mmCIF file of C-alpha atoms in Angstrom:
data_model
loop_
_atom_site.group_PDB
_atom_site.id
_atom_site.type_symbol
_atom_site.label_atom_id
_atom_site.label_comp_id
_atom_site.label_asym_id
_atom_site.label_seq_id
_atom_site.Cartn_x
_atom_site.Cartn_y
_atom_site.Cartn_z
ATOM 1 C CA UNK D 1 137.598 -92.774 89.666
ATOM 2 C CA UNK D 2 138.398 -89.806 87.545
ATOM 3 C CA UNK D 3 137.606 -87.495 90.437
ATOM 4 C CA UNK D 4 140.961 -88.506 91.959
ATOM 5 C CA UNK D 5 143.379 -86.150 90.220
ATOM 6 C CA UNK D 6 147.097 -86.896 90.089
ATOM 7 C CA UNK D 7 148.951 -83.638 90.921
ATOM 8 C CA UNK D 8 152.282 -85.306 91.699
ATOM 9 C CA UNK D 9 154.786 -86.990 89.374
ATOM 10 C CA UNK D 10 154.154 -90.481 90.720
ATOM 11 C CA UNK D 11 156.797 -92.602 89.053
ATOM 12 C CA UNK D 12 155.432 -96.161 89.524
ATOM 13 C CA UNK D 13 152.108 -95.325 87.903
ATOM 14 C CA UNK D 14 153.776 -94.193 84.707
ATOM 15 C CA UNK D 15 157.199 -95.790 85.010
ATOM 16 C CA UNK D 16 156.656 -98.592 82.549
ATOM 17 C CA UNK D 17 155.173 -96.248 79.926
ATOM 18 C CA UNK D 18 158.191 -93.915 80.164
ATOM 19 C CA UNK D 19 160.628 -96.821 79.999
ATOM 20 C CA UNK D 20 158.971 -98.227 76.910
ATOM 21 C CA UNK D 21 158.740 -94.797 75.315
ATOM 22 C CA UNK D 22 162.431 -94.135 75.895
ATOM 23 C CA UNK D 23 163.400 -97.575 74.677
ATOM 24 C CA UNK D 24 161.328 -97.602 71.520
ATOM 25 C CA UNK D 25 160.605 -93.988 70.762
ATOM 26 C CA UNK D 26 156.884 -94.727 70.598
ATOM 27 C CA UNK D 27 154.221 -93.987 73.220
ATOM 28 C CA UNK D 28 151.232 -96.029 74.332
ATOM 29 C CA UNK D 29 150.196 -99.127 72.433
ATOM 30 C CA UNK D 30 152.976 -98.817 69.852
ATOM 31 C CA UNK D 31 155.544 -98.881 72.631
ATOM 32 C CA UNK D 32 153.878 -101.887 74.214
ATOM 33 C CA UNK D 33 153.906 -103.737 70.914
ATOM 34 C CA UNK D 34 157.549 -102.850 70.376
ATOM 35 C CA UNK D 35 158.375 -104.072 73.869
ATOM 36 C CA UNK D 36 156.644 -107.379 73.200
ATOM 37 C CA UNK D 37 158.702 -107.780 70.048
ATOM 38 C CA UNK D 38 161.888 -107.095 72.024
ATOM 39 C CA UNK D 39 162.403 -110.709 73.091
ATOM 40 C CA UNK D 40 165.062 -111.010 75.771
ATOM 41 C CA UNK D 41 166.998 -114.059 76.916
ATOM 42 C CA UNK D 42 165.145 -115.427 79.998
ATOM 43 C CA UNK D 43 167.909 -114.512 82.465
ATOM 44 C CA UNK D 44 167.908 -110.898 81.247
ATOM 45 C CA UNK D 45 164.174 -110.517 81.895
ATOM 46 C CA UNK D 46 162.786 -109.831 85.366
ATOM 47 C CA UNK D 47 159.547 -110.600 87.190
ATOM 48 C CA UNK D 48 157.969 -108.446 89.915
ATOM 49 C CA UNK D 49 155.729 -109.929 92.613
ATOM 50 C CA UNK D 50 153.444 -107.684 94.709
ATOM 51 C CA UNK D 51 152.300 -108.936 98.145
ATOM 52 C CA UNK D 52 148.817 -108.821 99.616
ATOM 53 C CA UNK D 53 147.050 -108.283 102.914
ATOM 54 C CA UNK D 54 148.783 -109.902 105.868
ATOM 55 C CA UNK D 55 152.278 -108.838 104.856
ATOM 56 C CA UNK D 56 151.914 -105.436 106.529
ATOM 57 C CA UNK D 57 153.658 -104.343 109.747
ATOM 58 C CA UNK D 58 154.116 -101.148 111.742
ATOM 59 C CA UNK D 59 157.223 -99.387 110.468
ATOM 60 C CA UNK D 60 156.855 -100.353 106.822
ATOM 61 C CA UNK D 61 157.831 -97.584 104.463
ATOM 62 C CA UNK D 62 160.451 -96.065 106.764
ATOM 63 C CA UNK D 63 163.287 -97.123 104.499
ATOM 64 C CA UNK D 64 161.642 -95.696 101.385
ATOM 65 C CA UNK D 65 161.118 -92.050 102.252
ATOM 66 C CA UNK D 66 164.467 -90.829 100.902
ATOM 67 C CA UNK D 67 163.662 -91.912 97.359
ATOM 68 C CA UNK D 68 162.217 -89.492 94.787
ATOM 69 C CA UNK D 69 158.447 -89.472 94.600
ATOM 70 C CA UNK D 70 157.730 -91.584 97.673
ATOM 71 C CA UNK D 71 156.666 -88.761 100.000
ATOM 72 C CA UNK D 72 154.541 -87.391 97.170
ATOM 73 C CA UNK D 73 152.862 -90.777 96.890
ATOM 74 C CA UNK D 74 151.944 -90.735 100.572
ATOM 75 C CA UNK D 75 150.728 -87.113 100.351
ATOM 76 C CA UNK D 76 148.472 -88.040 97.466
ATOM 77 C CA UNK D 77 147.324 -91.143 99.365
ATOM 78 C CA UNK D 78 146.273 -88.933 102.275
ATOM 79 C CA UNK D 79 144.102 -86.868 99.913
ATOM 80 C CA UNK D 80 142.510 -89.945 98.346
ATOM 81 C CA UNK D 81 141.965 -91.857 101.595
ATOM 82 C CA UNK D 82 141.114 -88.983 103.935
ATOM 83 C CA UNK D 83 143.628 -89.988 106.620
ATOM 84 C CA UNK D 84 147.390 -89.934 107.164
ATOM 85 C CA UNK D 85 148.448 -93.308 105.779
ATOM 86 C CA UNK D 86 152.161 -92.664 106.271
ATOM 87 C CA UNK D 87 151.806 -91.990 109.995
ATOM 88 C CA UNK D 88 149.632 -95.097 110.376
ATOM 89 C CA UNK D 89 152.248 -97.219 108.604
ATOM 90 C CA UNK D 90 155.177 -95.803 110.551
ATOM 91 C CA UNK D 91 153.643 -95.464 114.011
ATOM 92 C CA UNK D 92 150.478 -97.590 114.138
ATOM 93 C CA UNK D 93 148.678 -98.407 116.303
ATOM 94 C CA UNK D 94 148.898 -101.991 115.100
ATOM 95 C CA UNK D 95 145.216 -102.649 115.744
ATOM 96 C CA UNK D 96 144.241 -99.881 113.301
ATOM 97 C CA UNK D 97 146.767 -100.950 110.664
ATOM 98 C CA UNK D 98 145.440 -104.530 110.941
ATOM 99 C CA UNK D 99 141.962 -103.428 109.903
ATOM 100 C CA UNK D 100 141.192 -104.470 106.341
ATOM 101 C CA UNK D 101 140.108 -100.959 105.366
ATOM 102 C CA UNK D 102 143.562 -99.644 106.324
ATOM 103 C CA UNK D 103 146.015 -102.440 105.584
ATOM 104 C CA UNK D 104 144.971 -102.957 101.957
ATOM 105 C CA UNK D 105 145.738 -99.352 100.944
ATOM 106 C CA UNK D 106 148.868 -99.483 103.116
ATOM 107 C CA UNK D 107 150.269 -102.539 101.329
ATOM 108 C CA UNK D 108 149.302 -101.104 97.920
ATOM 109 C CA UNK D 109 151.184 -97.829 98.465
ATOM 110 C CA UNK D 110 154.181 -99.421 100.207
ATOM 111 C CA UNK D 111 154.607 -101.847 97.315
ATOM 112 C CA UNK D 112 154.657 -99.113 94.692
ATOM 113 C CA UNK D 113 156.985 -97.068 96.888
ATOM 114 C CA UNK D 114 159.284 -100.108 96.914
ATOM 115 C CA UNK D 115 159.244 -99.944 93.115
ATOM 116 C CA UNK D 116 160.620 -96.405 93.432
ATOM 117 C CA UNK D 117 163.470 -97.720 95.580
ATOM 118 C CA UNK D 118 164.210 -100.439 93.050
ATOM 119 C CA UNK D 119 164.127 -97.881 90.246
ATOM 120 C CA UNK D 120 166.668 -95.742 92.105
ATOM 121 C CA UNK D 121 168.981 -98.593 93.086
ATOM 122 C CA UNK D 122 168.675 -100.914 90.074
ATOM 123 C CA UNK D 123 166.849 -99.197 87.186
ATOM 124 C CA UNK D 124 167.826 -101.998 84.812
ATOM 125 C CA UNK D 125 165.524 -104.350 86.758
ATOM 126 C CA UNK D 126 162.477 -102.320 85.763
ATOM 127 C CA UNK D 127 163.711 -101.696 82.240
ATOM 128 C CA UNK D 128 163.944 -105.435 81.666
ATOM 129 C CA UNK D 129 160.698 -106.411 83.448
ATOM 130 C CA UNK D 130 158.633 -108.837 81.380
ATOM 131 C CA UNK D 131 155.915 -109.912 83.823
ATOM 132 C CA UNK D 132 154.210 -109.068 87.112
ATOM 133 C CA UNK D 133 151.732 -110.689 89.466
ATOM 134 C CA UNK D 134 150.081 -109.515 92.651
ATOM 135 C CA UNK D 135 148.555 -111.489 95.495
ATOM 136 C CA UNK D 136 144.937 -110.405 96.094
ATOM 137 C CA UNK D 137 145.078 -106.616 96.602
ATOM 138 C CA UNK D 138 148.631 -106.781 95.272
ATOM 139 C CA UNK D 139 147.122 -107.296 91.841
ATOM 140 C CA UNK D 140 146.080 -103.628 91.814
ATOM 141 C CA UNK D 141 149.698 -102.576 92.436
ATOM 142 C CA UNK D 142 150.895 -104.896 89.666
ATOM 143 C CA UNK D 143 148.424 -103.318 87.248
ATOM 144 C CA UNK D 144 149.516 -99.791 88.194
ATOM 145 C CA UNK D 145 153.137 -100.750 87.668
ATOM 146 C CA UNK D 146 152.239 -102.255 84.280
ATOM 147 C CA UNK D 147 150.606 -99.003 83.160
ATOM 148 C CA UNK D 148 147.064 -100.408 83.149
ATOM 149 C CA UNK D 149 145.743 -98.138 85.911
ATOM 150 C CA UNK D 150 146.545 -94.701 87.306
ATOM 151 C CA UNK D 151 147.996 -94.662 90.827
ATOM 152 C CA UNK D 152 145.349 -92.393 92.371
ATOM 153 C CA UNK D 153 142.398 -94.086 90.632
ATOM 154 C CA UNK D 154 143.642 -97.540 91.589
ATOM 155 C CA UNK D 155 144.150 -96.409 95.197
ATOM 156 C CA UNK D 156 140.591 -95.109 95.307
ATOM 157 C CA UNK D 157 139.356 -98.480 93.995
ATOM 158 C CA UNK D 158 141.435 -100.242 96.673
ATOM 159 C CA UNK D 159 139.900 -97.940 99.291
ATOM 160 C CA UNK D 160 136.366 -98.853 98.182
ATOM 161 C CA UNK D 161 137.283 -102.541 97.991
ATOM 162 C CA UNK D 162 138.863 -102.566 101.449
ATOM 163 C CA UNK D 163 135.981 -100.752 103.128
ATOM 164 C CA UNK D 164 133.407 -103.021 101.477
ATOM 165 C CA UNK D 165 135.321 -106.166 102.478
ATOM 166 C CA UNK D 166 135.665 -104.862 106.035
ATOM 167 C CA UNK D 167 131.908 -104.306 106.210
ATOM 168 C CA UNK D 168 131.156 -107.748 104.737
ATOM 169 C CA UNK D 169 133.498 -109.462 107.201
ATOM 170 C CA UNK D 170 131.780 -107.791 110.148
ATOM 171 C CA UNK D 171 128.376 -109.106 109.049
ATOM 172 C CA UNK D 172 129.179 -112.792 109.690
ATOM 173 C CA UNK D 173 131.541 -114.398 112.239
ATOM 174 C CA UNK D 174 134.052 -115.833 109.785
ATOM 175 C CA UNK D 175 137.748 -116.245 109.184
ATOM 176 C CA UNK D 176 140.533 -118.007 107.316
ATOM 177 C CA UNK D 177 142.465 -121.145 108.237
ATOM 178 C CA UNK D 178 145.905 -121.913 106.821
ATOM 179 C CA UNK D 179 146.292 -125.644 106.262
ATOM 180 C CA UNK D 180 149.233 -127.854 105.329
ATOM 181 C CA UNK D 181 148.205 -131.363 104.477
ATOM 182 C CA UNK D 182 149.658 -134.684 103.469
ATOM 183 C CA UNK D 183 149.450 -135.693 99.785
ATOM 184 C CA UNK D 184 146.336 -137.755 100.473
ATOM 185 C CA UNK D 185 144.439 -134.813 102.043
ATOM 186 C CA UNK D 186 141.088 -134.118 100.385
ATOM 187 C CA UNK D 187 140.417 -130.467 101.119
ATOM 188 C CA UNK D 188 137.105 -130.233 99.300
ATOM 189 C CA UNK D 189 135.694 -133.253 101.123
ATOM 190 C CA UNK D 190 136.817 -131.789 104.447
ATOM 191 C CA UNK D 191 135.043 -128.531 103.580
ATOM 192 C CA UNK D 192 131.885 -130.450 102.661
ATOM 193 C CA UNK D 193 131.811 -132.206 106.039
ATOM 194 C CA UNK D 194 132.497 -128.916 107.828
ATOM 195 C CA UNK D 195 129.498 -127.365 106.081
ATOM 196 C CA UNK D 196 127.337 -130.334 107.094
ATOM 197 C CA UNK D 197 128.501 -129.819 110.672
ATOM 198 C CA UNK D 198 127.406 -126.182 110.509
ATOM 199 C CA UNK D 199 123.998 -127.174 109.181
ATOM 200 C CA UNK D 200 123.559 -129.430 112.218
ATOM 201 C CA UNK D 201 124.310 -126.388 114.344
ATOM 202 C CA UNK D 202 121.470 -124.541 112.616
ATOM 203 C CA UNK D 203 123.569 -122.327 110.334
ATOM 204 C CA UNK D 204 121.809 -121.705 107.029
ATOM 205 C CA UNK D 205 123.845 -121.792 103.820
ATOM 206 C CA UNK D 206 127.155 -122.299 105.634
ATOM 207 C CA UNK D 207 130.366 -121.379 103.856
ATOM 208 C CA UNK D 208 133.579 -123.378 104.034
ATOM 209 C CA UNK D 209 135.738 -123.523 100.926
ATOM 210 C CA UNK D 210 139.275 -123.201 99.618
ATOM 211 C CA UNK D 211 140.078 -119.508 99.269
ATOM 212 C CA UNK D 212 143.803 -119.621 98.458
ATOM 213 C CA UNK D 213 145.990 -122.152 96.666
ATOM 214 C CA UNK D 214 149.469 -121.377 97.984
ATOM 215 C CA UNK D 215 151.799 -124.224 97.068
ATOM 216 C CA UNK D 216 151.609 -128.023 96.837
ATOM 217 C CA UNK D 217 149.907 -129.409 99.954
ATOM 218 C CA UNK D 218 149.109 -125.934 101.290
ATOM 219 C CA UNK D 219 145.737 -124.248 101.148
ATOM 220 C CA UNK D 220 143.827 -121.544 102.944
ATOM 221 C CA UNK D 221 140.269 -122.507 103.821
ATOM 222 C CA UNK D 222 137.775 -119.754 104.635
ATOM 223 C CA UNK D 223 134.236 -119.618 105.920
ATOM 224 C CA UNK D 224 132.117 -119.605 109.067
ATOM 225 C CA UNK D 225 134.158 -119.786 112.257
ATOM 226 C CA UNK D 226 132.259 -122.908 113.388
ATOM 227 C CA UNK D 227 133.359 -124.711 110.207
ATOM 228 C CA UNK D 228 136.984 -123.743 110.698
ATOM 229 C CA UNK D 229 136.903 -124.861 114.321
ATOM 230 C CA UNK D 230 135.496 -128.211 113.171
ATOM 231 C CA UNK D 231 138.392 -128.648 110.738
ATOM 232 C CA UNK D 232 140.945 -127.856 113.418
ATOM 233 C CA UNK D 233 139.391 -130.360 115.803
ATOM 234 C CA UNK D 234 139.324 -133.051 113.112
ATOM 235 C CA UNK D 235 142.633 -132.262 111.436
ATOM 236 C CA UNK D 236 144.019 -135.804 111.746
ATOM 237 C CA UNK D 237 140.939 -137.289 110.104
ATOM 238 C CA UNK D 238 141.510 -135.152 106.998
ATOM 239 C CA UNK D 239 145.304 -135.666 106.924
ATOM 240 C CA UNK D 240 146.060 -132.061 107.869
ATOM 241 C CA UNK D 241 149.511 -131.861 109.423
ATOM 242 C CA UNK D 242 149.229 -128.221 110.509
ATOM 243 C CA UNK D 243 146.407 -125.704 110.864
ATOM 244 C CA UNK D 244 146.595 -122.069 111.898
ATOM 245 C CA UNK D 245 143.988 -119.332 112.023
ATOM 246 C CA UNK D 246 145.073 -116.254 110.094
ATOM 247 C CA UNK D 247 144.883 -112.785 111.689
ATOM 248 C CA UNK D 248 142.194 -111.487 109.330
ATOM 249 C CA UNK D 249 138.670 -110.350 110.037
ATOM 250 C CA UNK D 250 136.691 -112.338 107.473
ATOM 251 C CA UNK D 251 136.380 -115.102 104.895
ATOM 252 C CA UNK D 252 138.013 -113.328 101.988
ATOM 253 C CA UNK D 253 137.729 -114.771 98.469
ATOM 254 C CA UNK D 254 134.526 -116.670 99.295
ATOM 255 C CA UNK D 255 130.854 -115.912 98.670
ATOM 256 C CA UNK D 256 130.664 -114.286 102.106
ATOM 257 C CA UNK D 257 132.314 -111.329 100.353
ATOM 258 C CA UNK D 258 129.419 -110.941 97.877
ATOM 259 C CA UNK D 259 128.261 -107.661 99.514
ATOM 260 C CA UNK D 260 131.617 -106.155 98.474
ATOM 261 C CA UNK D 261 131.185 -107.013 94.793
ATOM 262 C CA UNK D 262 128.823 -104.218 93.753
ATOM 263 C CA UNK D 263 130.747 -101.326 95.372
ATOM 264 C CA UNK D 264 133.966 -102.365 93.608
ATOM 265 C CA UNK D 265 132.167 -103.019 90.326
ATOM 266 C CA UNK D 266 130.668 -99.530 90.403
ATOM 267 C CA UNK D 267 133.956 -97.751 91.026
ATOM 268 C CA UNK D 268 135.750 -99.758 88.347
ATOM 269 C CA UNK D 269 133.106 -98.733 85.810
ATOM 270 C CA UNK D 270 134.356 -95.152 86.042
ATOM 271 C CA UNK D 271 138.042 -96.046 86.340
ATOM 272 C CA UNK D 272 140.174 -95.736 83.243
ATOM 273 C CA UNK D 273 141.860 -99.066 82.567
ATOM 274 C CA UNK D 274 144.360 -99.725 79.774
ATOM 275 C CA UNK D 275 145.858 -102.895 78.381
ATOM 276 C CA UNK D 276 148.985 -103.685 80.475
ATOM 277 C CA UNK D 277 152.308 -102.922 78.823
ATOM 278 C CA UNK D 278 153.804 -106.111 80.277
ATOM 279 C CA UNK D 279 152.254 -109.464 81.170
ATOM 280 C CA UNK D 280 150.145 -109.321 84.336
ATOM 281 C CA UNK D 281 148.608 -112.551 85.611
ATOM 282 C CA UNK D 282 145.144 -112.793 87.178
ATOM 283 C CA UNK D 283 144.477 -114.445 90.541
ATOM 284 C CA UNK D 284 141.172 -115.753 89.227
ATOM 285 C CA UNK D 285 142.397 -117.980 86.405
ATOM 286 C CA UNK D 286 146.223 -117.663 86.588
ATOM 287 C CA UNK D 287 146.268 -116.377 83.004
ATOM 288 C CA UNK D 288 147.498 -113.127 81.469
ATOM 289 C CA UNK D 289 145.129 -110.193 81.331
ATOM 290 C CA UNK D 290 144.166 -109.545 77.718
ATOM 291 C CA UNK D 291 142.360 -106.182 77.673
ATOM 292 C CA UNK D 292 140.723 -103.531 79.874
ATOM 293 C CA UNK D 293 137.265 -105.161 80.096
ATOM 294 C CA UNK D 294 138.957 -108.405 81.090
ATOM 295 C CA UNK D 295 140.733 -106.630 83.934
ATOM 296 C CA UNK D 296 137.550 -104.908 85.119
ATOM 297 C CA UNK D 297 135.608 -108.170 85.139
ATOM 298 C CA UNK D 298 138.206 -110.298 86.908
ATOM 299 C CA UNK D 299 139.144 -107.739 89.577
ATOM 300 C CA UNK D 300 135.511 -107.865 90.702
ATOM 301 C CA UNK D 301 135.293 -111.645 90.433
ATOM 302 C CA UNK D 302 138.494 -111.982 92.454
ATOM 303 C CA UNK D 303 136.718 -110.856 95.646
ATOM 304 C CA UNK D 304 134.577 -114.015 95.721
ATOM 305 C CA UNK D 305 136.959 -116.412 93.965
ATOM 306 C CA UNK D 306 139.899 -118.387 95.317
ATOM 307 C CA UNK D 307 143.362 -116.953 94.716
ATOM 308 C CA UNK D 308 145.105 -119.381 92.370
ATOM 309 C CA UNK D 309 148.620 -118.376 93.405
ATOM 310 C CA UNK D 310 150.243 -121.787 93.021
ATOM 311 C CA UNK D 311 148.791 -122.035 89.522
ATOM 312 C CA UNK D 312 149.923 -118.471 88.765
ATOM 313 C CA UNK D 313 153.495 -119.297 89.737
ATOM 314 C CA UNK D 314 153.421 -122.228 87.334
ATOM 315 C CA UNK D 315 152.129 -119.932 84.569
ATOM 316 C CA UNK D 316 154.735 -117.248 85.204
ATOM 317 C CA UNK D 317 157.713 -119.621 85.373
ATOM 318 C CA UNK D 318 156.688 -122.271 82.876
ATOM 319 C CA UNK D 319 159.488 -122.806 80.353
ATOM 320 C CA UNK D 320 161.257 -125.486 78.362
ATOM 321 C CA UNK D 321 163.632 -127.756 80.218
ATOM 322 C CA UNK D 322 167.102 -126.268 80.364
ATOM 323 C CA UNK D 323 165.876 -122.683 79.945
ATOM 324 C CA UNK D 324 167.172 -120.270 82.576
ATOM 325 C CA UNK D 325 164.759 -118.610 85.003
ATOM 326 C CA UNK D 326 164.334 -114.834 85.220
ATOM 327 C CA UNK D 327 165.388 -112.761 88.203
ATOM 328 C CA UNK D 328 162.418 -112.232 90.511
ATOM 329 C CA UNK D 329 161.868 -109.295 92.891
ATOM 330 C CA UNK D 330 159.246 -109.152 95.616
ATOM 331 C CA UNK D 331 158.372 -105.470 95.999
ATOM 332 C CA UNK D 332 156.548 -104.640 99.218
ATOM 333 C CA UNK D 333 156.344 -105.654 102.860
ATOM 334 C CA UNK D 334 157.274 -109.168 103.911
ATOM 335 C CA UNK D 335 158.877 -112.100 102.120
ATOM 336 C CA UNK D 336 155.861 -114.418 102.029
ATOM 337 C CA UNK D 337 155.689 -114.616 98.246
ATOM 338 C CA UNK D 338 159.359 -115.582 98.137
ATOM 339 C CA UNK D 339 158.711 -118.381 100.625
ATOM 340 C CA UNK D 340 155.796 -119.611 98.532
ATOM 341 C CA UNK D 341 157.861 -119.422 95.345
ATOM 342 C CA UNK D 342 160.506 -121.623 96.985
ATOM 343 C CA UNK D 343 157.838 -124.278 97.589
ATOM 344 C CA UNK D 344 156.395 -123.963 94.072
ATOM 345 C CA UNK D 345 159.590 -123.732 92.058
ATOM 346 C CA UNK D 346 162.973 -124.051 93.765
ATOM 347 C CA UNK D 347 164.945 -123.243 90.619
ATOM 348 C CA UNK D 348 163.007 -120.014 90.054
ATOM 349 C CA UNK D 349 163.412 -119.076 93.743
ATOM 350 C CA UNK D 350 167.203 -119.225 93.422
ATOM 351 C CA UNK D 351 166.963 -116.010 91.385
ATOM 352 C CA UNK D 352 164.692 -114.303 93.981
ATOM 353 C CA UNK D 353 165.404 -111.032 95.793
ATOM 354 C CA UNK D 354 163.355 -108.900 98.166
ATOM 355 C CA UNK D 355 163.074 -105.111 98.156
ATOM 356 C CA UNK D 356 162.894 -104.149 101.822
ATOM 357 C CA UNK D 357 160.450 -101.437 102.879
ATOM 358 C CA UNK D 358 161.527 -100.985 106.499
ATOM 359 C CA UNK D 359 165.290 -100.361 106.445
ATOM 360 C CA UNK D 360 167.373 -98.423 103.947
ATOM 361 C CA UNK D 361 169.470 -101.328 102.799
ATOM 362 C CA UNK D 362 170.459 -102.738 99.447
ATOM 363 C CA UNK D 363 168.042 -105.092 97.710
ATOM 364 C CA UNK D 364 168.480 -108.324 99.631
ATOM 365 C CA UNK D 365 169.209 -111.631 97.951
ATOM 366 C CA UNK D 366 167.485 -114.512 99.720
#
């Protein structure tokens, strides 16, 4: 929202614009067009991946505070959020950081702070960035990095989103189940039978559906807790080799999140959104965002739609045989997206690095 002013020189929010302006001598859309014309050999281009909820941990951000702009980011975050996000990230308690309303803003800010570290250590990585993608709430950070949204306005939208999703998750006993299956596993049929089981238990309009496509033979299924318990108990029947409940409070990216749609839609209506200056891929359809209205529409739809991350990785790294893969950097807490990339595309993963947010070390090559 425009009410969130930006009194600090937050580099990630405007970094790409300044890079393009310096490179091409033209601001705004002209710079973006010039950048698109500046075709680079694949190995010289870079890709940034922004993690989502679940990657957070107490202590994240500690290794970023020495870099220019990072403390200002956390000071501004405190004004936008109304609480001391930095202290929560550094000291916990873990139970509070785990809450959806807190961990989504925490991951968002930590990821953009990691961009500051990367800019300080390896500025050429950002100068040569050609694409970005974010997992769930990470998509907001990717859009800020790409110049499509202002840092403070995007953070306010994340705040509203997180609080609305927290409230929706508390309304119905629900959760998310990580599943790895054999090639013959039929996830949709398993979900159908789990819903029928819930109906026999007297649950009206039960929810059990795929909420995340991670990598081949790996899905996250979300819905009513009774449905997820049924799937765990009948895992062998559905050719599931491993199941694990995720430490989240609700069935994210399913229709159980419908109460969170309107609050986010309303805040995005009064959020200034620009066309990204680099390619940013949507979780909803795994395609590039085309314009501001497209972004506004799909960010809302994302709340109740499955995250097509496996499909997004194919879109980002699709290239002719024999073409080199770009260097990829995961910016933010955890290395989950790197692990998923390894399963989706081993050749692309060989050029993967992680920007650590806990210790002040060099960018680590995995």
